[in-house]
CSV table of C-alpha atoms and ligand atoms in Angstrom, one decimal:
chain,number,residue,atom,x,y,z
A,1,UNK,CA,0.0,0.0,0.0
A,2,UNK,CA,1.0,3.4,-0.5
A,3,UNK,CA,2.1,5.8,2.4
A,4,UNK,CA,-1.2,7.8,2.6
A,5,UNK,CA,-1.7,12.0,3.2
A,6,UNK,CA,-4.9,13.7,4.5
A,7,UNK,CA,-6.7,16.7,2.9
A,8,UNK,CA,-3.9,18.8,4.1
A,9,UNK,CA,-1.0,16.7,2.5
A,10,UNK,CA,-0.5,15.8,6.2
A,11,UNK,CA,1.4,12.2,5.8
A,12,UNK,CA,0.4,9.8,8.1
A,13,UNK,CA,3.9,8.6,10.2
A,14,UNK,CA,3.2,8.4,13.7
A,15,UNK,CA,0.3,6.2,15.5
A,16,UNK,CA,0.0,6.2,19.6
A,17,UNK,CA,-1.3,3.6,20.6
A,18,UNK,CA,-3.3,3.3,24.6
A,19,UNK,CA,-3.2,0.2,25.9
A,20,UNK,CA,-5.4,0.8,28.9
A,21,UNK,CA,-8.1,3.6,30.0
A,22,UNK,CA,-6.5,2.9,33.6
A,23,UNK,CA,-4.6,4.9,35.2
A,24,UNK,CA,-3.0,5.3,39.0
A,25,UNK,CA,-3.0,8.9,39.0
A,26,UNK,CA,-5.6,11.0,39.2
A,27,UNK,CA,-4.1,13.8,37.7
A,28,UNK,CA,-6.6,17.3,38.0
A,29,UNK,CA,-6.0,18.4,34.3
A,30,UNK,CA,-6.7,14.9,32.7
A,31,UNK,CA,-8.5,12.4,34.9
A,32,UNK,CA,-10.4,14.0,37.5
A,33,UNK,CA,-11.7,12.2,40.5
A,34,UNK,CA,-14.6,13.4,40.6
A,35,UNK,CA,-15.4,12.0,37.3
A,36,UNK,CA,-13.3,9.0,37.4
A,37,UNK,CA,-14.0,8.1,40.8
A,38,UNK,CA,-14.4,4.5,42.4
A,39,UNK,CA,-17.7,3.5,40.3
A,40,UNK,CA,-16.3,4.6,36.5
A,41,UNK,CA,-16.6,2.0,34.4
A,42,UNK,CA,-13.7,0.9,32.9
A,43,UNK,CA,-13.1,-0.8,29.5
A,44,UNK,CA,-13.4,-4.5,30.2
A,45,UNK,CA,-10.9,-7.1,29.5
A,46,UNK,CA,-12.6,-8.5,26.6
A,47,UNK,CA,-13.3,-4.9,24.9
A,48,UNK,CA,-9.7,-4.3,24.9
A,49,UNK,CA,-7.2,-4.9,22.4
A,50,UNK,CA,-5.4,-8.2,22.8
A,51,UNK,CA,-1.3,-8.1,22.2
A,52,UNK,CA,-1.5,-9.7,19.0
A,53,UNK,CA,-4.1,-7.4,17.7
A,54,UNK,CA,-2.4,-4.7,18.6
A,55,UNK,CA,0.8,-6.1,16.3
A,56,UNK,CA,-1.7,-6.8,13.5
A,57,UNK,CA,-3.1,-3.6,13.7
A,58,UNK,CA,0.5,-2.0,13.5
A,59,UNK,CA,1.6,-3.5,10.9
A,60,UNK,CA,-1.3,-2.5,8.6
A,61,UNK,CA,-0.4,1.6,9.9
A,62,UNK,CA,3.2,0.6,9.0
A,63,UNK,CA,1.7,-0.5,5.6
A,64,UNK,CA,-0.3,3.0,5.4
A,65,UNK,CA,3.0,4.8,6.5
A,66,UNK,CA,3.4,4.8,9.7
A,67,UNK,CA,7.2,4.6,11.1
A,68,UNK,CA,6.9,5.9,14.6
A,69,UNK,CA,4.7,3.9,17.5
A,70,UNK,CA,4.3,5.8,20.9
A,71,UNK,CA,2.7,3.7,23.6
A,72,UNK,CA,0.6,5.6,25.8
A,73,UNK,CA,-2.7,4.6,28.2
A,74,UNK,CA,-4.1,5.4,30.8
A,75,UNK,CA,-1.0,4.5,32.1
A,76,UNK,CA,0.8,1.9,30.2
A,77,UNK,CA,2.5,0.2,32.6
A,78,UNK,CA,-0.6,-0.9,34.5
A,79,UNK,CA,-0.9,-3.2,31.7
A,80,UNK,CA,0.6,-6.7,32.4
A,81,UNK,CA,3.9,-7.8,30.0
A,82,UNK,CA,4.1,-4.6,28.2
A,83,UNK,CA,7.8,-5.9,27.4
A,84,UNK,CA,6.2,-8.9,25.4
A,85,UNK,CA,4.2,-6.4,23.0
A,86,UNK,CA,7.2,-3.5,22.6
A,87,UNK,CA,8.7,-7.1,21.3
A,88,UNK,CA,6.5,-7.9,18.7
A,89,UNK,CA,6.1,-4.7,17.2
A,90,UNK,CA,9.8,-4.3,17.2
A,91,UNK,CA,9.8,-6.9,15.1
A,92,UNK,CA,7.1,-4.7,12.6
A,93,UNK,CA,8.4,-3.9,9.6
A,94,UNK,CA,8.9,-0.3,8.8
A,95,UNK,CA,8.6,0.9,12.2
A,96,UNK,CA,11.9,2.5,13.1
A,97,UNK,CA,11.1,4.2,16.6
A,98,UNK,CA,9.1,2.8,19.4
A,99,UNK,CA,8.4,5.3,22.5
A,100,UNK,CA,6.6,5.3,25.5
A,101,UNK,CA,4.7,7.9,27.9
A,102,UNK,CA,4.4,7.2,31.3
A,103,UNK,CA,3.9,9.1,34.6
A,104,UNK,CA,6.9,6.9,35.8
A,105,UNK,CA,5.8,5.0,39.1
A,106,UNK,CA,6.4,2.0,37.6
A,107,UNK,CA,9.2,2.6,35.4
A,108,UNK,CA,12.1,1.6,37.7
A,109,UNK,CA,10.9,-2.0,37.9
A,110,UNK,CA,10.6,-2.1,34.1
A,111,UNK,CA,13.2,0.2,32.1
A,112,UNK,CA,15.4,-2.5,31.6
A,113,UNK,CA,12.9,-5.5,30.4
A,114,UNK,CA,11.4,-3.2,28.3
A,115,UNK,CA,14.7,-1.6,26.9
A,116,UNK,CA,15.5,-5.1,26.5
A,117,UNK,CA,12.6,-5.9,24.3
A,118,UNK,CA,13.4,-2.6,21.8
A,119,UNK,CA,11.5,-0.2,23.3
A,120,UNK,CA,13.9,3.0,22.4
A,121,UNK,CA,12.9,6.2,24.4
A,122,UNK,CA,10.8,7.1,27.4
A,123,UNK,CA,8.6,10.5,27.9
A,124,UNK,CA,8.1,10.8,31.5
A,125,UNK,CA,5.3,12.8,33.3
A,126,UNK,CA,6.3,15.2,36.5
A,127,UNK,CA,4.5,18.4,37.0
A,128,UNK,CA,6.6,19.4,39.9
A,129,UNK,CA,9.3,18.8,42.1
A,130,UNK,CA,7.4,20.1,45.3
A,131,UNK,CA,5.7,17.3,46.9
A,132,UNK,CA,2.8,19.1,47.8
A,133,UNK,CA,2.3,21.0,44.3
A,134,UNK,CA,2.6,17.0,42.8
A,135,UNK,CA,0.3,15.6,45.4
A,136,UNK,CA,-2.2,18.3,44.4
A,137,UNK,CA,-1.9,17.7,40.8
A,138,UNK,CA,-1.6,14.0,40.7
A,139,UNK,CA,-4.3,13.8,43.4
A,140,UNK,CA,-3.2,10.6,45.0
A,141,UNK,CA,-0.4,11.5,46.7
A,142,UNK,CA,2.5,10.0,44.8
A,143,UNK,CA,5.6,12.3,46.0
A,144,UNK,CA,8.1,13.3,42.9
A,145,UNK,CA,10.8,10.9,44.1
A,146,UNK,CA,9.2,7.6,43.0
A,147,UNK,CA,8.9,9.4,39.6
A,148,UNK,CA,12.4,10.8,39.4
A,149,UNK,CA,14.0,7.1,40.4
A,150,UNK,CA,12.2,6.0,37.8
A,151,UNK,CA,13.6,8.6,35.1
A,152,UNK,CA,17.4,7.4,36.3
A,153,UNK,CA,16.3,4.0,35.9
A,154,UNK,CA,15.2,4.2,32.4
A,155,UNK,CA,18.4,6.4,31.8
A,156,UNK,CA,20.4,3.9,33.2
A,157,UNK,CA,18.4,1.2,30.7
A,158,UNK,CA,19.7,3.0,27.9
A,159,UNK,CA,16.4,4.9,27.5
A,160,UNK,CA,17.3,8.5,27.4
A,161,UNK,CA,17.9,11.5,27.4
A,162,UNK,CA,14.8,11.4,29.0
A,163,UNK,CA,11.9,13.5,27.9
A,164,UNK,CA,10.0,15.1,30.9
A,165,UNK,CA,6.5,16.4,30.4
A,166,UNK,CA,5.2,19.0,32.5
A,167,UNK,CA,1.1,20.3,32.0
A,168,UNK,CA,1.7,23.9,33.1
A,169,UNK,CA,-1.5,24.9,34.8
A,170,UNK,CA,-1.7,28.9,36.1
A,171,UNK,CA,-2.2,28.9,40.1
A,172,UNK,CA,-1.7,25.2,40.4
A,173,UNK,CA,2.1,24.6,39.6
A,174,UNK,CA,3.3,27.1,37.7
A,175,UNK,CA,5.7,28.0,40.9
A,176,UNK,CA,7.4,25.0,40.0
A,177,UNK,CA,9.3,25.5,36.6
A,178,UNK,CA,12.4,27.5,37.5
A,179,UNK,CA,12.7,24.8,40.2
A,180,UNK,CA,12.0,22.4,36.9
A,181,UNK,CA,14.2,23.9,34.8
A,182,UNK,CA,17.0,24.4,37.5
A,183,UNK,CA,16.8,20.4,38.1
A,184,UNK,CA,17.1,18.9,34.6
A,185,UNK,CA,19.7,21.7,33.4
A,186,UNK,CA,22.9,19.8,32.8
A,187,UNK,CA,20.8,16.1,33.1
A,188,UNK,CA,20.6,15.6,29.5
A,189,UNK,CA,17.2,15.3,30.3
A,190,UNK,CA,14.9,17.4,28.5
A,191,UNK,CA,12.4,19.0,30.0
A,192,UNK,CA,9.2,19.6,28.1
A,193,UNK,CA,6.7,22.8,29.3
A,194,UNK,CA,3.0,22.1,27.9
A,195,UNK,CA,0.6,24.4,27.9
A,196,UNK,CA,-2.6,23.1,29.5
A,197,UNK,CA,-5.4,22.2,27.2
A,198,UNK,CA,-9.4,21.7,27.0
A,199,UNK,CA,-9.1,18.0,26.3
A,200,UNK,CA,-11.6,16.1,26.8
A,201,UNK,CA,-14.9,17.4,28.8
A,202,UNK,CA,-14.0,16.8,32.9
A,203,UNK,CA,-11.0,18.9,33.7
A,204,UNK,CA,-13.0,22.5,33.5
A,205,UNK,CA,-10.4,24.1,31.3
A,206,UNK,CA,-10.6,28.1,31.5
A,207,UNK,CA,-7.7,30.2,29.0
A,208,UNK,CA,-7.1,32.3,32.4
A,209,UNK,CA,-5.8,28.8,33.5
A,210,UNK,CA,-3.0,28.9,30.7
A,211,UNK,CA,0.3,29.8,30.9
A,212,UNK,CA,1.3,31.2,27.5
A,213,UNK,CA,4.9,29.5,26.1
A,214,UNK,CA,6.6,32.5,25.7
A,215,UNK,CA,5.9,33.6,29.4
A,216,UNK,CA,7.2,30.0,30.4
A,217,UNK,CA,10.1,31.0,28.3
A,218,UNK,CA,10.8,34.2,29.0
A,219,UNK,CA,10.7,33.2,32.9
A,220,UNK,CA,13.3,30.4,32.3
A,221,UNK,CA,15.3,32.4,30.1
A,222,UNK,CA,16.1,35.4,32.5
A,223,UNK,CA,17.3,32.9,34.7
A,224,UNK,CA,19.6,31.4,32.2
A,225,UNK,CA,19.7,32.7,28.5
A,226,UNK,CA,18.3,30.9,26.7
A,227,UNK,CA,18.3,30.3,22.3
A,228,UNK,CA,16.0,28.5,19.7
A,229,UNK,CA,17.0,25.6,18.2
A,230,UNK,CA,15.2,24.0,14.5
A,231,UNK,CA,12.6,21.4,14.2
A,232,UNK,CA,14.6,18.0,14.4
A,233,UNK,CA,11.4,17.0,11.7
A,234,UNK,CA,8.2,17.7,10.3
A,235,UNK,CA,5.5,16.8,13.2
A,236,UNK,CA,7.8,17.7,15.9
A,237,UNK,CA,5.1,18.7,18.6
A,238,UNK,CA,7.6,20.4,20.6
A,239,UNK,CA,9.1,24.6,20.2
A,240,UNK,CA,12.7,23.5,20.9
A,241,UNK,CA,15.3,26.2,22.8
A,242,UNK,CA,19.3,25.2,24.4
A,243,UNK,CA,20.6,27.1,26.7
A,244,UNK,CA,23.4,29.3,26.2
A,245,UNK,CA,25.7,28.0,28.4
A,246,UNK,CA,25.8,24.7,26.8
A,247,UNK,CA,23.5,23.2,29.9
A,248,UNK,CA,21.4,21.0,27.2
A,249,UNK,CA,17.4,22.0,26.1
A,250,UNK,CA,14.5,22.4,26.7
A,251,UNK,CA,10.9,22.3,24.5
A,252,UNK,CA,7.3,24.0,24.7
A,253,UNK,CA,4.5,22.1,23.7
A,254,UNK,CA,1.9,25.5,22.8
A,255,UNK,CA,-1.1,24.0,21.1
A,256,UNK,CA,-3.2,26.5,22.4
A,257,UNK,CA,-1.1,29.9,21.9
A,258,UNK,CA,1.3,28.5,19.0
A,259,UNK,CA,-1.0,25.5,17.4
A,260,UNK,CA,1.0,22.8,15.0
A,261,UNK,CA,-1.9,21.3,13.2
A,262,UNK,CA,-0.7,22.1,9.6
A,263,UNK,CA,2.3,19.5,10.4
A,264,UNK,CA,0.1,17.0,12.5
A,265,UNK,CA,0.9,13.4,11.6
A,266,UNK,CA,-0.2,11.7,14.7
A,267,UNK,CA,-3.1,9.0,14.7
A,268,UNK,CA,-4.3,7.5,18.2
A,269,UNK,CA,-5.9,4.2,18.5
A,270,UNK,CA,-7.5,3.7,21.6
A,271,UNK,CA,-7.5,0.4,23.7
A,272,UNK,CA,-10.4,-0.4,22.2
A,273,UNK,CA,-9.5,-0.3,19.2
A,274,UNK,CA,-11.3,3.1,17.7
A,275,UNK,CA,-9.3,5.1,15.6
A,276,UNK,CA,-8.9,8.7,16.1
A,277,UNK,CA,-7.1,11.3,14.0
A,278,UNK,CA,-7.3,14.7,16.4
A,279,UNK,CA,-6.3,14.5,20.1
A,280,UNK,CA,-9.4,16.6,19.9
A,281,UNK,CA,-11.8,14.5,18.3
A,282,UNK,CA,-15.3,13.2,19.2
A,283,UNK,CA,-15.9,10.6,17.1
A,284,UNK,CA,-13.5,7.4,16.6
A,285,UNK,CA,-13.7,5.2,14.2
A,286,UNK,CA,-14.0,1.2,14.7
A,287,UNK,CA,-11.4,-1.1,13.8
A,288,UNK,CA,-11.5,-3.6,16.5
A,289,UNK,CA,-15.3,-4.7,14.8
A,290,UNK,CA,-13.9,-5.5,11.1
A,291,UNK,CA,-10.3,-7.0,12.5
A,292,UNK,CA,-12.8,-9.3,15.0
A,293,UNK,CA,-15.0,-10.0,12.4
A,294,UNK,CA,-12.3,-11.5,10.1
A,295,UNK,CA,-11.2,-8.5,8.2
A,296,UNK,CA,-8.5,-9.2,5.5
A,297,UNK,CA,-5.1,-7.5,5.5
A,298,UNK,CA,-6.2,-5.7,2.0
A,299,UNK,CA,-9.3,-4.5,3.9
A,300,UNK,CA,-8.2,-3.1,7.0
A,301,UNK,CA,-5.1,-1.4,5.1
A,302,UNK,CA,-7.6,0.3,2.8
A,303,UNK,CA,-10.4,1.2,5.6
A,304,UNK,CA,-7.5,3.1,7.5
A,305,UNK,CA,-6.1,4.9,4.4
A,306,UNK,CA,-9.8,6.2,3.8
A,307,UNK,CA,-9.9,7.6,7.4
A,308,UNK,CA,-6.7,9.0,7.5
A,309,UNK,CA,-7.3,10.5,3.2
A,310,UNK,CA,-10.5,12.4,4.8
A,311,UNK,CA,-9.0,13.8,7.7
A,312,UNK,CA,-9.2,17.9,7.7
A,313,UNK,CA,-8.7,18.2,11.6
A,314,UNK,CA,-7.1,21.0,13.2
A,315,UNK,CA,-8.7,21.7,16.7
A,316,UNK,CA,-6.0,23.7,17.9
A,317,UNK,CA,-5.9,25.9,14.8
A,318,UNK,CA,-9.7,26.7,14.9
A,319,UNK,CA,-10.2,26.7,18.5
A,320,UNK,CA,-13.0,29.1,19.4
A,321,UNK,CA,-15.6,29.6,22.2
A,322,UNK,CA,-18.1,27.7,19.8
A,323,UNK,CA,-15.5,24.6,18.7
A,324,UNK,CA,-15.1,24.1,22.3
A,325,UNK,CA,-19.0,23.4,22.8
A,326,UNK,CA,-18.1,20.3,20.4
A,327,UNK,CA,-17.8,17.4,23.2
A,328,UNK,CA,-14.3,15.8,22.9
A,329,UNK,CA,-13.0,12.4,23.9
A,330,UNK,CA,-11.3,12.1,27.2
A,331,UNK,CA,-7.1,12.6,26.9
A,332,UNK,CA,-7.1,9.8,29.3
A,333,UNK,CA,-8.8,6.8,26.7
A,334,UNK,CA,-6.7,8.2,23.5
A,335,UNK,CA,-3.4,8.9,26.0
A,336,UNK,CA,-2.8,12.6,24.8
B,401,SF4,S1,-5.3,19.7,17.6
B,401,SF4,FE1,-5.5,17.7,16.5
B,401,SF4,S2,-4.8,18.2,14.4
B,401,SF4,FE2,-4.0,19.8,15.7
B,401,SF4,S3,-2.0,19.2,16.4
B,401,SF4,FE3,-3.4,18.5,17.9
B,401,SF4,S4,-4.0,16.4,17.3
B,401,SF4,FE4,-3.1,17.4,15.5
């Protein structure tokens, strides 16, 4: 099959795919307790994807184009073997980078097995350093610690430099990123400033709530000068800047003050198996029926090269008081 490009020319080369709605946070901008309290229902086993659907599934996206796989949840690692299925879509041809995002609880028990099993680089989640600005954000009281021995043990597995992702959220932790920034300079780590975002319906985004990049910047950047560096690629999500002083990078992630849609080439398949081609969207389309129901190779190649030929999305792009009426899928099913 032919690499395949959407009505904007927008090749399709990177798919993320959740492996779990679960999650062991209960972070305040993405899966709010109060919504996904103790009687949410879950996906059940049997509604999600199995391992080797999951590899199936990947190869036809490699056959459409696809080249880079980002395993994301939920929480990934809540999902039992994960090592066995980084395997076996190691093995997928055409796919030449396999990542994972994970809030990192987890991670120092598995770096190696799963660097081991091909898995190449690690984004970690850490919105704060302070134990009480964490606790607040990730809402179950997991201190930064647990998080930061997992970012040295996936450095350690040969997994870095480690991305870290930090939701910047006005009057919850945006205290917290020359204290950020001060930490990772010099690491090698790289540490990743997002602007929050109205994904989803639960977190009861407001723009008041948003820290614009170039204030994030600017802040850092008084403290330690700071310079911009080129897009590595096309799709790079990230606004990349080095410091002056040689003390490595940094990136901001501004989809709401500085959207990327026109160079969007990220598909999200959730653990259910519903494709979805906006982080934004709020409709995905099924793929788990057809491969279940005995769907050829030909087949499902073609029926995700007609999703991905009529996509026109660009949320961030059009974002408006009336687009964000539309109702959205929840961040945590399609992970972000
Ligand atoms: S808003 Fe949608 S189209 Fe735009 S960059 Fe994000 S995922 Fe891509």
């Amino acid at each position: 099959m032919e690499p395949v490009t959407d009505t904007f020319a927008r090749p399709l080369h990177d798919l993320r795919i959740s492996v779990t709605d679960r999650c062991n946070f209960r972070c305040v901008y993405c899966m709010p307790k109060e919504v996904f309290g103790h009687d949410f229902e879950f996906l059940r086993r049997s509604q999600i994807l199995t391992f080797e659907e999951i590899e199936r599934l990947a190869r036809m996206f490699a056959g459409a184009g696809v080249r880079k796989l980002r395993l994301t949840g939920g929480e990934p690692l809540l999902r039992r073997d994960l090592e066995r299925l980084v395997a076996m879509l190691a093995a997928v041809p055409g796919i030449e980078d396999i990542a994972m995002t994970t809030n990192g609880v987890l991670l120092a028990r598995k770096a190696q097995a799963l660097a081991d099993a091909g898995l190449h680089r690690v984004t970690v989640s850490l919105d704060s350093l302070d134990d009480d600005v964490f606790a607040a954000v990730n809402d179950v009281g997991v201190p930064a610690a647990r998080v930061l021995e997992g970012i040295e043990a996936a450095a350690a597995a040969g997994l870095g430099p480690v991305k870290v992702n930090m939701v910047v959220k006005r009057g919850l932790n945006d205290t917290s990123i020359l204290e950020m920034a001060g930490h990772f300079r010099g690491t090698g780590h790289v540490l990743r400033l997002i602007e929050y975002m109205d994904v989803g319906a639960s977190n009861g985004w407001r723009l008041d709530d948003v820290v614009p990049a170039a204030e994030m910047v600017a802040a850092i950047g008084a403290e330690w000068p700071l310079e911009p560096v080129e897009s590595a690629y096309r799709g790079e999500v990230a606004n990349r800047y080095r410091y002056r002083d040689g003390g490595g990078e940094i990136g901001v992630i501004a989809s709401v003050t500085q959207p990327f849609c026109r160079d969007c080439t990220r598909a999200r398949l959730s653990a259910d198996g519903r494709l979805y081609t906006c982080l934004f969207a709020n409709v995905g389309r099924d793929l788990r029926g057809p491969l279940r129901a005995g769907a050829s190779d030909a087949d499902l190649e073609a029926l995700i090269g007609r999703i991905w030929g009529r996509r026109g999305d660009r949320y961030s792009e059009l974002r408006t008081a009336e687009t964000r009426e539309s109702p959205r899928v929840e961040m945590s099913y399609i992970g972000g």
